[in-house]
Protein backbone atom coordinates (compact mmCIF):
# COMPACT_ATOMS: atom_id res chain seq x y z
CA UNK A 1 -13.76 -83.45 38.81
CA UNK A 2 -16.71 -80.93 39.34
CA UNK A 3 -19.63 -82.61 42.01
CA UNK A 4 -22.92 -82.31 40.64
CA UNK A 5 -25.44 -80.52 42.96
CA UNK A 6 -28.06 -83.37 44.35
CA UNK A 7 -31.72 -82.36 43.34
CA UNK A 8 -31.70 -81.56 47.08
CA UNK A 9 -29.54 -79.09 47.31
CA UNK A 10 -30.94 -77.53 43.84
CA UNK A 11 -34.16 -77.37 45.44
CA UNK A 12 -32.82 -75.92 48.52
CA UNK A 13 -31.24 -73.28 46.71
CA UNK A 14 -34.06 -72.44 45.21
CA UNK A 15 -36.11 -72.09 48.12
CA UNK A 16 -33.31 -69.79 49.56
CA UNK A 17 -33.71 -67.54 46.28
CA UNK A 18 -37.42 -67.68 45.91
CA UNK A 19 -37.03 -66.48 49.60
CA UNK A 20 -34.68 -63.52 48.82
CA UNK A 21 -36.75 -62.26 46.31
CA UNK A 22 -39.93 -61.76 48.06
CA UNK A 23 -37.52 -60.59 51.17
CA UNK A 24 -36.52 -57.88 49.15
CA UNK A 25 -40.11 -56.79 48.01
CA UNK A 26 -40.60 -58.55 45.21
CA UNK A 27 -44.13 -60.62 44.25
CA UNK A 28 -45.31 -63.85 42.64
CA UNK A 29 -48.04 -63.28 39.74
CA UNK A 30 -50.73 -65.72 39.44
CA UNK A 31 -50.85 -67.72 36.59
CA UNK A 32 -53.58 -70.19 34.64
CA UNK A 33 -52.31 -73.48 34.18
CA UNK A 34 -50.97 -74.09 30.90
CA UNK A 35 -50.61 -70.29 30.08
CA UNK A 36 -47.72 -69.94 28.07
CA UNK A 37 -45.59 -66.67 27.14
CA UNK A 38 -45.24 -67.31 23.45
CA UNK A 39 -46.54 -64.43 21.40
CA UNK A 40 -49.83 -66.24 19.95
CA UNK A 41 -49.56 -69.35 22.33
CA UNK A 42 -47.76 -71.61 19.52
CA UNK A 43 -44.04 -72.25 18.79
CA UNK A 44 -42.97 -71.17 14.87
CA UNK A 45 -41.74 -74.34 13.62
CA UNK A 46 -39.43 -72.58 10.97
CA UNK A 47 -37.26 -70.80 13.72
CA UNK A 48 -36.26 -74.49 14.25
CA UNK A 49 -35.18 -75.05 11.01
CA UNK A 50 -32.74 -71.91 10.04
CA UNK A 51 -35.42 -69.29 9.91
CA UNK A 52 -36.12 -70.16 6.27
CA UNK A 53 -39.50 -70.13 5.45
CA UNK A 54 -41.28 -73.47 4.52
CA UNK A 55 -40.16 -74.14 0.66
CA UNK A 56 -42.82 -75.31 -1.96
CA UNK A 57 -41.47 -78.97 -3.76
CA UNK A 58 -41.17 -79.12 -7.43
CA UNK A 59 -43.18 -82.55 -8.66
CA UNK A 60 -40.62 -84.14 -10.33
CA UNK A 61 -41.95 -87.45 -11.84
CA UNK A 62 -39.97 -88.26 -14.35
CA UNK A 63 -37.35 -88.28 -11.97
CA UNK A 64 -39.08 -90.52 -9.97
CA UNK A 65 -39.96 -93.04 -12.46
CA UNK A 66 -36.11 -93.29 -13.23
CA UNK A 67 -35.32 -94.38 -9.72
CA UNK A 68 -37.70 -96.39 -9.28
CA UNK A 69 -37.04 -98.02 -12.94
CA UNK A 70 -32.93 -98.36 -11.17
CA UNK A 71 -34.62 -99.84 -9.03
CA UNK A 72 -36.70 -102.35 -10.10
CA UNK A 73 -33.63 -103.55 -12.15
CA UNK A 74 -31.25 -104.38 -9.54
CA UNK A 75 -33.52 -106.53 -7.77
CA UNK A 76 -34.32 -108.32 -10.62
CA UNK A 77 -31.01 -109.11 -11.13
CA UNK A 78 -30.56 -109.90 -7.52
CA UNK A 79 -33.24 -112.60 -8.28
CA UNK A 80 -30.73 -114.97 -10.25
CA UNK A 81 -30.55 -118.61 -9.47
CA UNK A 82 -27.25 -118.94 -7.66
CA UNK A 83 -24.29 -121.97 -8.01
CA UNK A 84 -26.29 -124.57 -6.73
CA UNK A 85 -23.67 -125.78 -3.62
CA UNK A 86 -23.74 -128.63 -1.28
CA UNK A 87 -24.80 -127.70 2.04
CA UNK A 88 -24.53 -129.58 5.45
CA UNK A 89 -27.49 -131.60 7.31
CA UNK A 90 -27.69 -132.90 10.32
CA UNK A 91 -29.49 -135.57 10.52
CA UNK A 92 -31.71 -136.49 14.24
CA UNK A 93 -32.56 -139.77 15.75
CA UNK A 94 -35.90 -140.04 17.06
CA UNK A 95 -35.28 -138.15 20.46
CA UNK A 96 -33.90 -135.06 18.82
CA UNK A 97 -30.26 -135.85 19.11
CA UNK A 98 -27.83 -135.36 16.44
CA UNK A 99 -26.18 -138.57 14.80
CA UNK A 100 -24.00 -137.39 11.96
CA UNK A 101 -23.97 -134.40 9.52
CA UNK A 102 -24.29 -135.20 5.46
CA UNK A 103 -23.85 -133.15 2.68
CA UNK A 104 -26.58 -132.61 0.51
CA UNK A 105 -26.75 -130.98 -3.20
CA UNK A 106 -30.42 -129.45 -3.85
């Protein structure tokens, strides 16, 4: 298994590279804070998506309508009164301790 350099030693190694370079005649440009080195100082949001350019959407209502008609139908029918089952209560004595469980039909 591989170590992972500790941000120490990344920095260090930097340093030691940084110091290299201007050893061997090389020089540091000054730069404005937030300067950036993107052609018109903006990313291009479609190069993140393919390359294709953005595409125009076709209004489709009718379409819509449909679905939302499909819709609108299952939840209705989702709204049906269901077998009507007993179902267990507990039932509490006056300190909030349970005494016995009953079954109740609503």
């Amino acid at each position: 298994m591989n170590k992972r350099p500790t941000k120490a030693e990344t920095r260090e190694e930097l340093e030691r590279k940084t110091q290299e370079f201007l050893n061997k005649g090389g020089t540091v440009k000054e730069v404005d804070s937030g300067a950036t080195g993107l052609e018109d100082g903006a990313y291009h949001r479609n190069s993140f998506v393919f390359g294709h350019p953005k595409q125009e959407r076709t209004p489709v209502p009718e379409a819509l309508n449909a679905i939302d008609a499909r819709r609108r139908s299952k939840t209705e029918k989702a709204t049906l009164p269901h077998s009507k089952r007993p179902r267990k209560k507990i039932i509490y004595d006056d300190f909030g301790e349970p005494v016995r469980e009953i079954w109740v039909e609503e």
